[in-house]
Coordinates of C-alpha atoms (C1' of nucleotides) in Angstrom, one line a residue:
Chain A
M1 CA 1.1 10.2 15.8
R2 CA -1.1 7.2 15.4
A3 CA -3.8 7.4 12.7
L4 CA -6.6 5.0 12.9
S5 CA -9.1 4.1 10.3
G6 CA -11.7 1.4 9.7
I7 CA -12.9 0.1 6.4
K8 CA -16.3 -1.5 6.5
P9 CA -16.5 -4.1 3.7
T10 CA -20.1 -4.3 2.4
G11 CA -19.4 -4.8 -1.3
P12 CA -16.7 -4.5 -3.9
L13 CA -14.8 -1.2 -3.4
H14 CA -15.7 1.6 -5.9
L15 CA -14.5 5.0 -6.9
G16 CA -16.6 6.6 -4.1
N17 CA -14.7 4.5 -1.5
Y18 CA -11.4 5.4 -3.2
F19 CA -11.9 9.2 -3.3
G20 CA -13.9 9.3 -0.1
A21 CA -11.5 7.5 2.1
M22 CA -8.9 5.2 0.6
K23 CA -6.9 7.9 -1.1
Q24 CA -6.5 9.8 2.1
H25 CA -5.5 6.6 3.9
L26 CA -2.8 6.0 1.4
E27 CA -1.6 9.6 1.7
L28 CA -1.5 9.5 5.4
Q29 CA 0.8 6.5 5.6
A30 CA 3.8 8.6 4.9
A31 CA 3.5 10.8 8.0
H32 CA 1.7 8.7 10.5
E33 CA 1.8 5.3 12.1
G34 CA -1.3 3.8 10.5
F35 CA -3.7 1.4 12.1
Y36 CA -6.1 0.4 9.4
F37 CA -8.5 -2.3 10.1
I38 CA -11.1 -4.1 8.0
A39 CA -14.3 -3.7 10.0
N40 CA -15.8 -7.2 9.5
Y41 CA -17.7 -7.1 12.8
H42 CA -19.4 -3.9 11.5
S43 CA -20.2 -5.6 8.2
L44 CA -22.0 -8.3 10.1
T45 CA -24.8 -5.8 10.9
T46 CA -25.9 -6.0 7.2
V47 CA -23.9 -8.8 5.4
K48 CA -25.5 -12.2 6.3
D49 CA -23.6 -14.5 4.0
A50 CA -20.5 -16.1 5.6
D51 CA -18.8 -16.9 2.3
Y52 CA -19.5 -13.4 1.0
L53 CA -18.2 -11.7 4.1
R54 CA -15.0 -13.8 3.9
Q55 CA -14.6 -12.8 0.3
L56 CA -15.2 -9.1 1.0
T57 CA -12.7 -9.1 3.8
R58 CA -10.1 -10.6 1.6
D59 CA -10.9 -8.3 -1.3
V60 CA -10.5 -5.2 0.8
A61 CA -7.1 -6.2 1.8
I62 CA -6.1 -7.1 -1.8
D63 CA -7.5 -3.7 -3.0
Y64 CA -5.6 -1.7 -0.5
L65 CA -2.3 -3.6 -1.3
T66 CA -3.0 -3.2 -5.0
M67 CA -3.5 0.6 -4.6
G68 CA -0.1 1.0 -2.8
L69 CA -0.7 0.4 0.8
D70 CA 2.7 -0.3 2.3
P71 CA 2.4 -3.1 4.9
Q72 CA 5.8 -2.0 6.3
R73 CA 4.4 1.4 7.3
V74 CA 0.8 0.6 8.0
H75 CA -0.7 -2.1 10.1
L76 CA -3.5 -3.5 8.0
F77 CA -5.5 -6.0 9.9
R78 CA -8.9 -7.5 10.5
Q79 CA -11.0 -6.1 13.2
S80 CA -11.8 -9.6 14.4
D81 CA -8.2 -10.4 15.0
V82 CA -8.5 -8.1 18.0
P83 CA -11.5 -9.6 19.8
E84 CA -10.9 -7.3 22.8
V85 CA -12.8 -4.6 20.9
T86 CA -16.0 -6.5 21.5
E87 CA -15.2 -6.6 25.2
L88 CA -14.6 -2.9 25.3
T89 CA -17.9 -2.4 23.4
W90 CA -19.7 -4.0 26.3
I91 CA -17.9 -1.9 28.9
L92 CA -18.6 1.3 27.1
A93 CA -22.3 0.3 26.8
T94 CA -22.5 0.2 30.6
V95 CA -21.5 3.8 30.9
T96 CA -23.4 5.2 27.9
G97 CA -27.0 6.4 28.1
K98 CA -29.5 5.0 25.7
G99 CA -30.4 8.5 24.6
L100 CA -27.0 9.0 23.0
L101 CA -27.5 6.0 20.7
D102 CA -31.1 7.1 19.9
R103 CA -29.6 10.2 18.4
A104 CA -27.2 8.3 16.1
T105 CA -28.0 9.2 12.5
T106 CA -27.3 5.7 11.2
Y107 CA -30.0 4.4 13.5
K108 CA -32.4 7.2 12.8
D109 CA -32.0 6.5 9.1
F110 CA -33.1 3.0 9.6
V111 CA -36.1 4.1 11.7
A112 CA -37.0 6.8 9.1
K113 CA -37.0 4.2 6.3
E114 CA -39.1 1.9 8.5
I115 CA -36.5 -0.8 8.4
V116 CA -36.4 -2.8 11.6
P117 CA -32.8 -2.5 12.8
N118 CA -31.0 -5.2 14.6
M119 CA -29.2 -4.4 17.8
G120 CA -25.9 -4.3 15.9
V121 CA -27.1 -1.3 14.0
Y122 CA -28.2 0.3 17.2
C123 CA -24.9 -0.4 19.0
Y124 CA -22.7 0.4 16.1
P125 CA -21.4 3.7 17.7
L126 CA -20.3 1.7 20.7
L127 CA -18.3 -0.7 18.6
M128 CA -16.8 2.2 16.7
A129 CA -15.8 4.0 19.8
A130 CA -14.2 0.8 21.1
D131 CA -12.3 0.5 17.8
I132 CA -10.9 4.0 18.2
L133 CA -10.2 4.1 21.9
I134 CA -8.6 0.7 22.2
Y135 CA -5.5 1.8 20.1
R136 CA -5.1 5.1 21.9
S137 CA -5.5 6.8 18.5
D138 CA -4.5 10.4 18.2
V139 CA -5.9 11.1 14.8
V140 CA -9.0 9.7 13.2
P141 CA -9.3 10.8 9.6
V142 CA -13.0 10.9 8.7
G143 CA -15.4 12.4 6.3
K144 CA -18.1 14.8 7.4
D145 CA -20.7 12.1 7.7
Q146 CA -18.6 10.3 10.3
L147 CA -18.1 13.3 12.5
Q148 CA -20.9 12.4 14.8
H149 CA -19.4 9.0 15.6
I150 CA -16.1 10.7 16.7
E151 CA -18.0 13.0 18.9
F152 CA -19.8 10.0 20.4
T153 CA -16.5 8.4 21.0
Q154 CA -15.2 11.4 22.8
D155 CA -18.4 11.4 24.9
M156 CA -18.0 7.7 25.8
A157 CA -14.3 8.1 26.7
G158 CA -15.5 10.9 29.0
F159 CA -18.2 8.8 30.5
F160 CA -15.8 6.1 31.4
N161 CA -13.0 8.4 32.6
Q162 CA -15.6 10.3 34.8
T163 CA -17.2 7.2 36.2
F164 CA -13.9 5.4 37.0
R165 CA -10.6 7.1 36.3
P166 CA -9.0 8.7 33.3
V167 CA -7.9 5.8 31.1
F168 CA -8.9 6.9 27.6
K169 CA -7.2 9.5 25.5
R170 CA -9.6 11.8 23.7
P171 CA -9.1 11.2 20.0
E172 CA -9.2 14.1 17.5
A173 CA -11.1 13.9 14.3
R174 CA -9.2 15.0 11.3
L175 CA -11.8 16.1 8.8
N176 CA -10.7 15.2 5.3
N177 CA -12.0 17.3 2.5
A178 CA -13.1 14.3 0.6
P179 CA -15.0 15.3 -2.5
V180 CA -18.6 14.1 -3.1
V181 CA -18.2 11.4 -5.7
P182 CA -21.3 11.2 -7.9
G183 CA -22.5 7.8 -9.1
I184 CA -23.6 7.0 -12.6
D185 CA -27.2 8.2 -11.8
G186 CA -26.0 11.5 -10.4
Q187 CA -26.7 10.7 -6.7
K188 CA -23.8 10.2 -4.3
M189 CA -21.9 7.0 -5.3
S190 CA -23.0 4.3 -3.0
K191 CA -23.4 0.6 -3.0
S192 CA -26.9 0.9 -1.7
Y193 CA -27.9 3.1 -4.7
G194 CA -26.4 0.6 -7.2
N195 CA -24.7 3.4 -9.0
T196 CA -21.1 2.5 -8.5
I197 CA -18.1 2.2 -10.7
E198 CA -15.8 -0.5 -9.4
L199 CA -12.3 0.4 -8.3
I200 CA -10.6 -2.2 -10.4
G201 CA -13.3 -3.6 -12.7
D202 CA -13.5 -5.4 -15.9
A203 CA -12.7 -2.9 -18.7
K204 CA -15.8 -3.6 -20.8
A205 CA -18.1 -3.4 -17.8
V206 CA -16.6 -0.2 -16.6
K207 CA -16.8 1.4 -20.0
K208 CA -20.4 0.6 -20.2
K209 CA -21.0 2.1 -16.8
I210 CA -19.2 5.2 -17.7
M211 CA -21.0 5.6 -21.0
S212 CA -24.3 5.3 -19.1
I213 CA -23.6 8.1 -16.7
K214 CA -26.7 10.3 -16.5
T215 CA -26.3 13.7 -18.3
D216 CA -28.7 16.4 -19.2
S217 CA -29.9 16.8 -22.8
T218 CA -27.9 19.9 -23.9
P219 CA -27.1 19.5 -27.6
V220 CA -23.4 19.1 -28.6
E221 CA -23.0 22.6 -29.9
D222 CA -24.4 24.4 -26.8
P223 CA -22.4 25.4 -23.8
K224 CA -22.7 23.1 -20.8
N225 CA -22.4 23.6 -17.1
P226 CA -19.5 21.7 -15.6
E227 CA -20.7 22.4 -12.1
T228 CA -23.8 20.2 -12.5
C229 CA -22.3 17.4 -14.6
S230 CA -21.3 14.1 -13.1
V231 CA -18.9 13.3 -15.9
F232 CA -17.0 16.5 -15.3
A233 CA -17.0 15.9 -11.5
L234 CA -15.3 12.6 -12.2
L235 CA -12.9 14.0 -14.7
K236 CA -11.9 16.5 -12.1
L237 CA -10.9 13.7 -9.8
L238 CA -8.9 11.9 -12.3
A239 CA -7.3 14.5 -14.6
E240 CA -4.3 16.8 -14.1
P241 CA -5.1 20.4 -13.3
E242 CA -4.3 21.7 -16.9
E243 CA -6.6 19.1 -18.4
I244 CA -9.4 19.9 -15.9
A245 CA -9.1 23.6 -16.9
E246 CA -9.2 22.6 -20.6
W247 CA -12.4 20.5 -20.1
E248 CA -14.0 23.3 -18.2
Q249 CA -13.4 25.6 -21.1
R250 CA -14.7 23.1 -23.6
Y251 CA -17.9 22.6 -21.5
R252 CA -18.5 26.4 -21.2
K253 CA -17.7 27.0 -24.9
G254 CA -20.0 24.3 -26.3
G255 CA -19.2 22.1 -29.3
T256 CA -18.1 19.2 -27.2
G257 CA -20.5 16.4 -26.5
Y258 CA -20.9 14.4 -23.3
G259 CA -19.9 11.3 -25.2
T260 CA -16.5 12.7 -25.9
A261 CA -16.0 13.5 -22.2
K262 CA -17.1 10.0 -21.3
Q263 CA -14.6 8.5 -23.7
R264 CA -11.8 10.5 -22.0
L265 CA -13.1 9.6 -18.6
F266 CA -12.7 6.0 -19.4
E267 CA -9.2 6.5 -20.7
L268 CA -8.3 8.2 -17.4
Y269 CA -9.9 5.4 -15.5
E270 CA -7.8 2.9 -17.3
Q271 CA -4.6 5.0 -16.6
H272 CA -5.4 5.2 -12.9
F273 CA -7.1 1.9 -12.1
G274 CA -7.4 -0.3 -15.1
C275 CA -3.6 -0.5 -15.3
R276 CA -3.5 -2.2 -11.9
R277 CA -5.5 -5.2 -12.9
A278 CA -2.3 -7.2 -13.2
T279 CA -1.0 -6.1 -9.9
R280 CA -4.3 -7.0 -8.3
A281 CA -4.3 -10.4 -10.0
Q282 CA -0.8 -11.0 -8.5
W283 CA -2.0 -10.2 -5.0
A284 CA -5.1 -12.3 -5.5
A285 CA -2.8 -15.2 -6.5
R286 CA -0.9 -15.0 -3.2
P287 CA -3.5 -15.5 -0.5
D288 CA -0.9 -16.8 1.9
D289 CA 1.1 -13.6 1.7
V290 CA -2.0 -11.5 2.2
E291 CA -2.9 -13.6 5.2
D292 CA 0.6 -13.1 6.7
I293 CA 0.3 -9.4 6.3
L294 CA -3.1 -9.3 8.0
R295 CA -2.1 -11.7 10.7
S296 CA 1.1 -10.1 11.8
A297 CA -0.4 -6.6 11.8
G298 CA -3.3 -8.0 13.8
R299 CA -0.9 -9.4 16.4
R300 CA 0.8 -6.0 16.7
A301 CA -2.5 -4.2 17.0
R302 CA -3.8 -6.8 19.5
A303 CA -0.7 -6.3 21.7
V304 CA -1.6 -2.6 22.0
A305 CA -5.2 -3.4 22.7
Q306 CA -4.4 -5.9 25.4
E307 CA -2.3 -3.5 27.2
L308 CA -5.1 -0.9 27.2
M309 CA -7.7 -3.5 28.2
A310 CA -5.7 -4.5 31.2
E311 CA -5.9 -0.9 32.4
V312 CA -9.6 -0.7 31.6
R313 CA -10.5 -3.8 33.5
D314 CA -8.4 -2.7 36.4
A315 CA -10.1 0.7 36.4
C316 CA -13.6 -0.7 36.5
G317 CA -13.0 -3.7 38.7
I318 CA -13.3 -6.6 36.2
V319 CA -11.0 -9.4 37.4
R320 CA -9.7 -12.0 35.0
A321 CA -7.2 -14.8 35.4
T322 CA -3.9 -13.6 34.0
E323 CA -2.8 -15.4 30.9
Chain B
rA1 C1' -42.5 -19.9 27.4
rG2 C1' -47.5 -17.9 25.9
rG3 C1' -50.7 -14.6 22.7
rA4 C1' -51.3 -11.9 18.1
rG5 C1' -49.7 -10.7 13.2
rC6 C1' -46.8 -11.7 9.0
rG7 C1' -43.7 -14.7 5.1
rU8 C1' -45.6 -14.6 -2.9
rA9 C1' -39.9 -11.9 -8.5
rG10 C1' -34.0 -7.9 -6.4
rC11 C1' -37.9 -4.2 -3.9
rU12 C1' -43.3 -2.7 -2.9
rC13 C1' -47.4 -5.5 -3.3
rA14 C1' -51.9 -8.3 -5.9
rA15 C1' -54.3 -13.1 -6.5
rU16 C1' -56.4 -16.0 -0.3
rU17 C1' -62.9 -13.9 1.0
rU18 C1' -65.8 -18.4 -2.5
rG19 C1' -59.5 -23.8 -4.0
rG20 C1' -59.4 -23.5 -10.9
rC21 C1' -53.3 -21.0 -16.0
rA22 C1' -48.9 -17.1 -10.0
rG23 C1' -49.6 -11.3 -11.8
rA24 C1' -48.5 -5.8 -11.7
rG25 C1' -45.5 -1.5 -10.7
rC26 C1' -40.5 -0.2 -9.8
rA27 C1' -35.5 -2.0 -10.5
rG28 C1' -32.7 -5.2 -14.1
rC29 C1' -31.1 -6.9 -19.2
rU30 C1' -31.4 -6.5 -25.0
rG31 C1' -32.7 -3.4 -29.1
rA32 C1' -34.5 1.3 -31.5
rU33 C1' -33.6 6.5 -30.5
rU34 C1' -29.4 9.9 -28.6
rC35 C1' -22.9 13.2 -29.2
rC36 C1' -23.2 9.9 -24.5
rA37 C1' -27.2 9.6 -21.4
rA38 C1' -32.3 10.6 -19.7
rA39 C1' -37.3 10.3 -21.4
rU40 C1' -40.1 7.4 -24.9
rC41 C1' -41.0 3.0 -27.8
rA42 C1' -40.3 -2.4 -28.8
rG43 C1' -38.8 -6.8 -26.5
rC44 C1' -36.5 -10.2 -22.7
rA45 C1' -35.7 -12.2 -18.2
rG46 C1' -37.0 -12.8 -13.4
rG47 C1' -40.5 -17.8 -8.7
rU48 C1' -39.2 -24.6 -4.8
rU49 C1' -45.5 -18.7 -3.2
rG50 C1' -40.3 -19.8 3.9
rG51 C1' -39.5 -25.8 4.5
rG52 C1' -42.0 -30.5 5.0
rG53 C1' -46.4 -33.3 5.2
rG54 C1' -51.8 -33.9 4.5
rU55 C1' -57.0 -33.1 2.1
rU56 C1' -58.5 -32.6 -3.1
rC57 C1' -59.2 -34.3 -9.9
rG58 C1' -56.7 -29.6 -8.7
rA59 C1' -53.5 -25.9 -3.1
rG60 C1' -50.2 -19.4 -3.0
rU61 C1' -55.4 -20.2 -1.0
rC62 C1' -57.9 -25.4 3.4
rC63 C1' -55.6 -28.7 7.6
rC64 C1' -51.1 -30.3 10.5
rU65 C1' -46.0 -29.4 11.5
rC66 C1' -41.4 -27.1 11.5
rC67 C1' -38.5 -22.5 10.4
rG68 C1' -37.9 -17.2 10.3
rC69 C1' -39.5 -12.1 11.3
rU70 C1' -42.5 -8.2 14.0
rC71 C1' -45.3 -6.5 18.3
rC72 C1' -47.0 -7.7 23.2
rU73 C1' -46.9 -10.6 28.0
rG74 C1' -43.9 -13.6 31.1
rC75 C1' -39.0 -15.4 32.7
rC76 C1' -33.9 -14.5 33.0
rA77 C1' -27.3 -13.9 33.9

RNA sequence: AGGAGCGUAGCUCAAUUUGGCAGAGCAGCUGAUUCCAAAUCAGCAGGUUGGGGGUUCGAGUCCCUCCGCUCCUGCCA
């Protein structure tokens, strides 16, 4: 089974990215042939600084390797090392009705916020469908918010197959039960809210962020509701089951302050992520090795894509000089 | 290619009419407070007013020019 996933670099990775996607990616590598790409073409819809995009692309690779991605088991590559996806994007565009893209939630969000979207934002679902279809993926692990994109992909595969002949395999979404990760202000952790805790951040900076997580004003001695507390939600993600149960009790019983819970949360952060600073530094110090990993995975992915594209072109009548 | 509008702090905008010290709110940072936060209070920082040129004692404001964005018209693979 081939599992495909894209990671769109738009900023330094944070705990929301980790628990929302990265963790599942790392778990899946045991059982599936993984194709994980760094979606730098997608980033270009919002990131407009060349040096920054280069840095983000590199950092995502380093973060995945640091967190235990095994380049022997997973093909970790840059989206742009398979330029055929952009060609497939165009071909899919020619069989896809405009109405479908009008209904895309990402696009509608832009319109609702009265932000003038560029065509990349509008065509995003086409590129994403191309990403998925071009590797004949069986399984696409996604969060709930990505489900629409997978449905669109199935639709587009159908449009093409119907118009020409069956070339594309219908990919299946695998809904992961990714938890909602609250940011330090209590909203969903997201770069655009500026409420993130970095995946592998400076200890002092992370501590400060953790201490500033928004809580209610229940006094120390009173019972507290773990259900509504961001600190508890994060503890739940990092602690062992026994400790989680213990904290739940302490919350409900009262007598424990949020400050104490935050201290513990920081300790757990250090155990899980802080301890990998050295590993990350090692990867960062070996840019050539990282480049080799990306490049050779990109070559393997491209070979798959080129094979499919030959079939696509043949099906729709696009003639090209053979290479 | 033509017409119209717009461009001021990270964001939303004011000051343009009548040329006269570039400002506010939000966000940010520091401190007080707090179990930790929030709120509140005190403080700090934030700018080539899209670029260049001109007029003027003095330009965010007036003139010229270039750039960018939005809408419309035209043309086009």
